[in-house]
mmCIF file of N, CA and C in Angstrom:
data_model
loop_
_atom_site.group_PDB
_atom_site.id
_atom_site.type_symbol
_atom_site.label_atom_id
_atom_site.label_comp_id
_atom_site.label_asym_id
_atom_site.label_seq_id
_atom_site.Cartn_x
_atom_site.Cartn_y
_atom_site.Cartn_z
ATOM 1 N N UNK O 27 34.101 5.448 129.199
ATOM 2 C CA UNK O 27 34.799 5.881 130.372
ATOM 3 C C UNK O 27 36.310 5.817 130.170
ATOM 4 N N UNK O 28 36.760 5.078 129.447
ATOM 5 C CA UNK O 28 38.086 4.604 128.860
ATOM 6 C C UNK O 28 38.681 5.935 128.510
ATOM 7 N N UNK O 29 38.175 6.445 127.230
ATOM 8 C CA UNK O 29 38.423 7.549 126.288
ATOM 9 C C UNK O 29 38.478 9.045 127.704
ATOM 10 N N UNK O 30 37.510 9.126 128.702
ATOM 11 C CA UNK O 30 37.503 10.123 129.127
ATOM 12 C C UNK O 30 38.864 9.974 130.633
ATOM 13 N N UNK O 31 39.134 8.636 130.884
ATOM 14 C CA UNK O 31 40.396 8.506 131.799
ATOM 15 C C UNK O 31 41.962 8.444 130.955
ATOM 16 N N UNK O 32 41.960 8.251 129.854
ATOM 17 C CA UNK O 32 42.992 8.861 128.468
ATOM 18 C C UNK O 32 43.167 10.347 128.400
ATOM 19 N N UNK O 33 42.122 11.262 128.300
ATOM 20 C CA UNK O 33 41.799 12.231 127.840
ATOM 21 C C UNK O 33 42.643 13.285 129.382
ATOM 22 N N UNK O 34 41.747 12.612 130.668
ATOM 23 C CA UNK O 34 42.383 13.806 132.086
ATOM 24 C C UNK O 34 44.012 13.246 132.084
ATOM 25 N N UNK O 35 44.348 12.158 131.510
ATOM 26 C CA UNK O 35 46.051 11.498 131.893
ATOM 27 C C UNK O 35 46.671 12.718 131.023
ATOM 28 N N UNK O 36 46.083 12.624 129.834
ATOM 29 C CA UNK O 36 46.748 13.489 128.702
ATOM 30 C C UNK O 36 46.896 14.701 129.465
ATOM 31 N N UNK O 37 45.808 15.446 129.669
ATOM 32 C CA UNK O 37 45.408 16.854 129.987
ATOM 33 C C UNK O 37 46.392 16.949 131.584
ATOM 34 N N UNK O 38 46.461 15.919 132.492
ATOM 35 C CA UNK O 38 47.394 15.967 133.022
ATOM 36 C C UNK O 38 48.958 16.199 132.850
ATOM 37 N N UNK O 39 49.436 14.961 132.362
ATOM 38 C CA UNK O 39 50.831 15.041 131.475
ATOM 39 C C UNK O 39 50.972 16.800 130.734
ATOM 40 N N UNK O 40 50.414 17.034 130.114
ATOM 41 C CA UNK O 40 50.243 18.344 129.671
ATOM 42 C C UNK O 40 50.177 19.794 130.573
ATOM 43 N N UNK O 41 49.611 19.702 131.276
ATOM 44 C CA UNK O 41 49.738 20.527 132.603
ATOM 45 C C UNK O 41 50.684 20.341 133.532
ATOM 46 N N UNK O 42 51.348 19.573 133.467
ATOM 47 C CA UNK O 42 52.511 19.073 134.553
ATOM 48 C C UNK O 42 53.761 19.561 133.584
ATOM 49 N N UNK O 43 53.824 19.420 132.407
ATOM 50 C CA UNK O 43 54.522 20.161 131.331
ATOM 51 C C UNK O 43 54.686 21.326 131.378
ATOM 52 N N UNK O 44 53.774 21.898 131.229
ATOM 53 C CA UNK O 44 53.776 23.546 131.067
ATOM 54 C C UNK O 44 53.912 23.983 132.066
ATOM 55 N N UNK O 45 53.867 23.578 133.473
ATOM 56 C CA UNK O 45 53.990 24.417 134.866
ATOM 57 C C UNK O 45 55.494 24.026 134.995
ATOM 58 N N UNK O 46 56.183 23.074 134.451
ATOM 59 C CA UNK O 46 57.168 22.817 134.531
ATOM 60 C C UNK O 46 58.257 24.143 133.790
ATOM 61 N N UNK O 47 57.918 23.742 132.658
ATOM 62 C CA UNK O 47 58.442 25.053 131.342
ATOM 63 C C UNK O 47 58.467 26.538 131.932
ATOM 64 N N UNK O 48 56.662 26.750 132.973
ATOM 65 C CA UNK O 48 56.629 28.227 133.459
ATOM 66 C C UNK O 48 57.615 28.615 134.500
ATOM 67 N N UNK O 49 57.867 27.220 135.023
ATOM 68 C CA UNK O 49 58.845 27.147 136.200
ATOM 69 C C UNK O 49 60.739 27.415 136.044
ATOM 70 N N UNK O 50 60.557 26.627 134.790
ATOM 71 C CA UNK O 50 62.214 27.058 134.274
ATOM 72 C C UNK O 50 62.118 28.227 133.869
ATOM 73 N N UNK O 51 61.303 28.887 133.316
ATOM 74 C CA UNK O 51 61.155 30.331 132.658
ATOM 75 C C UNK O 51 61.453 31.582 133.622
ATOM 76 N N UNK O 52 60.890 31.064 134.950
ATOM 77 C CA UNK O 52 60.641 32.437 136.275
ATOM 78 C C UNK O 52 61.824 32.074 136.545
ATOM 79 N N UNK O 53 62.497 30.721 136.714
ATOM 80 C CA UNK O 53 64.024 31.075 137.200
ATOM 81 C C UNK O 53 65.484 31.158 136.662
ATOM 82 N N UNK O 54 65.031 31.113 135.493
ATOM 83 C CA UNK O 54 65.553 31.857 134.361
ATOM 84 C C UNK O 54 65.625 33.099 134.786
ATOM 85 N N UNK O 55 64.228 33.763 134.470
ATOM 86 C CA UNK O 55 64.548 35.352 134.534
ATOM 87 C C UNK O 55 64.836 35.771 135.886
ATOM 88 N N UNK O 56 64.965 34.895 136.880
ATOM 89 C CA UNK O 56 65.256 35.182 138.274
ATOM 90 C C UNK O 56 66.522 35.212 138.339
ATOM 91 N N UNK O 57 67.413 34.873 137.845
ATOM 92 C CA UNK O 57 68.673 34.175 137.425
ATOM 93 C C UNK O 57 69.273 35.639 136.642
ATOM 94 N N UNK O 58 68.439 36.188 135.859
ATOM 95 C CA UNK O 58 69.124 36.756 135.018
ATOM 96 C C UNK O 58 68.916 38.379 135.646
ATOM 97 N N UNK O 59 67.813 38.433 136.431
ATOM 98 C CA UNK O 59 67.742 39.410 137.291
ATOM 99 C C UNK O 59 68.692 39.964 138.662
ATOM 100 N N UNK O 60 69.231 38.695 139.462
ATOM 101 C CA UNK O 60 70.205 38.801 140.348
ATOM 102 C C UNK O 60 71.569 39.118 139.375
ATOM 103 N N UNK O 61 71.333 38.579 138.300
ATOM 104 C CA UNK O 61 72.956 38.988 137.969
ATOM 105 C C UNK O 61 73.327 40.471 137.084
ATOM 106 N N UNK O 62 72.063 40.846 136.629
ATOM 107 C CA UNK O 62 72.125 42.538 136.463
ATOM 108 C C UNK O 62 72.455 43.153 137.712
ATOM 109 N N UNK O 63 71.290 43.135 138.823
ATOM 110 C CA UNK O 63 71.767 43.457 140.044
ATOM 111 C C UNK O 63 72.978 43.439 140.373
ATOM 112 N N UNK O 64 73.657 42.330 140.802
ATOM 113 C CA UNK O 64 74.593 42.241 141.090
ATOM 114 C C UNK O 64 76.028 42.543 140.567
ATOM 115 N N UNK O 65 75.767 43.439 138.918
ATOM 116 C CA UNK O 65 76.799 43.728 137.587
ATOM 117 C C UNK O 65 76.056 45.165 138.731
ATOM 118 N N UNK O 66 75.221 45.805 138.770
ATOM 119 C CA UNK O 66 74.800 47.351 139.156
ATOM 120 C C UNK O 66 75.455 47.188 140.490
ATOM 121 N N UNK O 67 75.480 46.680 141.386
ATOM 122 C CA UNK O 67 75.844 46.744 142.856
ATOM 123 C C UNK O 67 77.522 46.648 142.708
ATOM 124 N N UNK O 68 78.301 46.129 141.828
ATOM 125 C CA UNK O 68 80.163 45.929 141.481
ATOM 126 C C UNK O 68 79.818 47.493 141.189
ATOM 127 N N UNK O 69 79.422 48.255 140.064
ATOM 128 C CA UNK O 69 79.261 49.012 139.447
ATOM 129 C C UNK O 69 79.237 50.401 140.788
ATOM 130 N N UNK O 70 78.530 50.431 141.662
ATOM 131 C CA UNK O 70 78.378 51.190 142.432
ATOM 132 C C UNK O 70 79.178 51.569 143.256
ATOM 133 N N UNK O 71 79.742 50.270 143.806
ATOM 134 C CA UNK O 71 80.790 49.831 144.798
ATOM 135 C C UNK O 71 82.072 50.523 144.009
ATOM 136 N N UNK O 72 82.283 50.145 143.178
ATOM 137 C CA UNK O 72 83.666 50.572 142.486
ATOM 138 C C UNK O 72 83.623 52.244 142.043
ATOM 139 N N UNK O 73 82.220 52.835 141.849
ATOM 140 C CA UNK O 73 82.084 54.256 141.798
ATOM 141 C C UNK O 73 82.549 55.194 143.230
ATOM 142 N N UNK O 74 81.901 54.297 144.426
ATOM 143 C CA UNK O 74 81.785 54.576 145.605
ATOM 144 C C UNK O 74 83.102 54.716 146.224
ATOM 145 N N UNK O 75 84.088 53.775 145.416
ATOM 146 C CA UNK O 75 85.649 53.477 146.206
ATOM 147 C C UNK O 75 86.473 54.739 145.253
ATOM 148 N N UNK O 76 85.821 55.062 144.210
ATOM 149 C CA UNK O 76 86.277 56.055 143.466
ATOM 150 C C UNK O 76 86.498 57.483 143.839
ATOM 151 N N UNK O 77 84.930 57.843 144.482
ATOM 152 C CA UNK O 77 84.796 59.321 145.070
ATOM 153 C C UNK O 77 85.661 59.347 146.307
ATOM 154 N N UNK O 78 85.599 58.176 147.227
ATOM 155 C CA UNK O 78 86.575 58.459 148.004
ATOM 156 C C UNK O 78 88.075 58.665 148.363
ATOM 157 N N UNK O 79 88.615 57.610 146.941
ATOM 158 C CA UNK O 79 89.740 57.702 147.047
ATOM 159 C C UNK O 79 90.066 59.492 146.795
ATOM 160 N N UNK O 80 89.280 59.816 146.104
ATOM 161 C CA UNK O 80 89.091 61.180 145.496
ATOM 162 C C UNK O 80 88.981 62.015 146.819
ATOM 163 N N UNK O 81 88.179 62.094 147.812
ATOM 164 C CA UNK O 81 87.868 62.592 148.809
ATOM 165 C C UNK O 81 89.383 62.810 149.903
ATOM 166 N N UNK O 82 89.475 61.664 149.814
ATOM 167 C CA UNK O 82 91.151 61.301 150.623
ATOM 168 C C UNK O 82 92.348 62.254 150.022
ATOM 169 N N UNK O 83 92.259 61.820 148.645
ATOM 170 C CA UNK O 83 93.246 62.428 148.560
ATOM 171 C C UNK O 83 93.111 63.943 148.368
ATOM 172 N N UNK O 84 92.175 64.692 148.432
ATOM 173 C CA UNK O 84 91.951 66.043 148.661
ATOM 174 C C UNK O 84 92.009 66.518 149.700
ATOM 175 N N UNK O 85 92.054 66.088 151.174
ATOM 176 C CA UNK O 85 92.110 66.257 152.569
ATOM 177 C C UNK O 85 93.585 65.834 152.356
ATOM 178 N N UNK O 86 94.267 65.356 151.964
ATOM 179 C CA UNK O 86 95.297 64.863 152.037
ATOM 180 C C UNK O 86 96.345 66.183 151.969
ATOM 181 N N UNK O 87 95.597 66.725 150.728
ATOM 182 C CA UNK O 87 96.478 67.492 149.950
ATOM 183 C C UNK O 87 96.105 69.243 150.587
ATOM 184 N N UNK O 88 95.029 69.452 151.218
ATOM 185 C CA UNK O 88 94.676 70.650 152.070
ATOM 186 C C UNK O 88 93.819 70.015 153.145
ATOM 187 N N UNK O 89 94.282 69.896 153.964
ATOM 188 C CA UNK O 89 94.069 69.055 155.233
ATOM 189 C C UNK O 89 93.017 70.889 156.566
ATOM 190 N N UNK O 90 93.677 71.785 155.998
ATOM 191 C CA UNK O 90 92.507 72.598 156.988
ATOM 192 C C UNK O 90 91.757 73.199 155.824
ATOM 193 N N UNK O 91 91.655 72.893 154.570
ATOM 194 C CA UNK O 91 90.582 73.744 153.636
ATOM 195 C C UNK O 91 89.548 72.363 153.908
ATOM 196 N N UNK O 92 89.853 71.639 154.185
ATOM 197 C CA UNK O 92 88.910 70.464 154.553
ATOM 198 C C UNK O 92 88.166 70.451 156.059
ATOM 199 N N UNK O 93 88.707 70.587 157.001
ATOM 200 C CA UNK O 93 88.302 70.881 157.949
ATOM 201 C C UNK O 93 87.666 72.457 158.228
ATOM 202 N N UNK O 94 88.299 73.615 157.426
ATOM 203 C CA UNK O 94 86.944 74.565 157.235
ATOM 204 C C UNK O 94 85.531 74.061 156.569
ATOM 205 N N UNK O 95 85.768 73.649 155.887
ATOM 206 C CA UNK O 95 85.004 73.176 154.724
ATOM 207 C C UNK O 95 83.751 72.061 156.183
ATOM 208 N N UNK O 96 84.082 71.446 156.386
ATOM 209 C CA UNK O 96 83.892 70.671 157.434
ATOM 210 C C UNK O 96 82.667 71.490 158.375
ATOM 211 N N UNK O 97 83.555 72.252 159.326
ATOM 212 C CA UNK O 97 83.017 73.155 160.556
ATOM 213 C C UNK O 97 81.636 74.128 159.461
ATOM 214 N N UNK O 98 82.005 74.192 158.343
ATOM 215 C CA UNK O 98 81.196 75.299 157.868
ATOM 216 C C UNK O 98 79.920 74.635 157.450
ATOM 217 N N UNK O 99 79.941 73.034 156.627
ATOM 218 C CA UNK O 99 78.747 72.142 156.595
ATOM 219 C C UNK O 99 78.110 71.935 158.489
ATOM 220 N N UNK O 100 78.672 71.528 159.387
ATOM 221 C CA UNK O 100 78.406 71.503 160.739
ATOM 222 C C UNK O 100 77.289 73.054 161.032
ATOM 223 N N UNK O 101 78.082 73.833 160.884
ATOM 224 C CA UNK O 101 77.372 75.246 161.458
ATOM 225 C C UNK O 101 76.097 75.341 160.749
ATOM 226 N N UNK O 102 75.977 75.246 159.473
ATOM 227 C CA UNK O 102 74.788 75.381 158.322
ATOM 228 C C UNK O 102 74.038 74.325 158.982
ATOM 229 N N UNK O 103 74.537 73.788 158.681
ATOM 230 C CA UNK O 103 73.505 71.950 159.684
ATOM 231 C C UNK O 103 72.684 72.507 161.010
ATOM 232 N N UNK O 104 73.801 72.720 161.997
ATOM 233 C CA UNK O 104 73.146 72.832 163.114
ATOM 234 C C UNK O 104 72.225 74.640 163.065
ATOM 235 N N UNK O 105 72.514 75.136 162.574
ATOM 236 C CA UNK O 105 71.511 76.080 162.241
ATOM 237 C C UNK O 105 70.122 75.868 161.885
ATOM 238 N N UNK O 106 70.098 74.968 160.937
ATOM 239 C CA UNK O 106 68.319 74.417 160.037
ATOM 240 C C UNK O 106 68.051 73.723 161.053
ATOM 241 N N UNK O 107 68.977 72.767 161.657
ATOM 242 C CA UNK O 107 68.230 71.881 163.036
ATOM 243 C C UNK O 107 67.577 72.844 164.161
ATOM 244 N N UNK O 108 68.754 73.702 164.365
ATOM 245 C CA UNK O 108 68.094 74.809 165.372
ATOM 246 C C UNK O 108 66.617 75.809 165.141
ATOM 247 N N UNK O 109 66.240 75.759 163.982
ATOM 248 C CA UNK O 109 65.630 76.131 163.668
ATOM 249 C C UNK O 109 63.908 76.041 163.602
ATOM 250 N N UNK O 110 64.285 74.783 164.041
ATOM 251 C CA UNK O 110 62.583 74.000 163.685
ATOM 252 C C UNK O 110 62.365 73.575 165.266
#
């Protein structure tokens, strides 16, 4: 009985090990997953502040080819809406 209460301590100790190890492992890659994300989300953000500055300064620079431009997406719009 000796040998077989040795044997579940071991097999314990051992299993308490490895769930441990599986445990640093998932948050590891959990770890390494938020911070891709979060390198793609800077990445986006800084694309996003890009087109607009871009956007701005083109209204800036023809202020009613923008506002045609404008009324003429509106009219097309409310046309397909009107439509259905």
């Amino acid at each position: 009985m000796t040998n077989f209460s040795a044997v579940r301590g071991n097999f314990q100790d051992t299993a308490a090990q490895a769930a441990q190890s599986a445990g640093d492992v998932v948050r590891d890659k959990a770890t390494q997953a938020g911070d891709v994300l979060k390198q793609g989300a800077d990445r986006v953000e800084a694309e996003a502040d890009a087109a607009m500055k871009k956007v701005r300064e083109r209204v800036s620079a023809s202020p009613m080819t923008a506002l045609a431009a404008t009324l003429a997406i509106g009219a097309i719009a409310g046309y397909l809406v009107g439509r259905r």
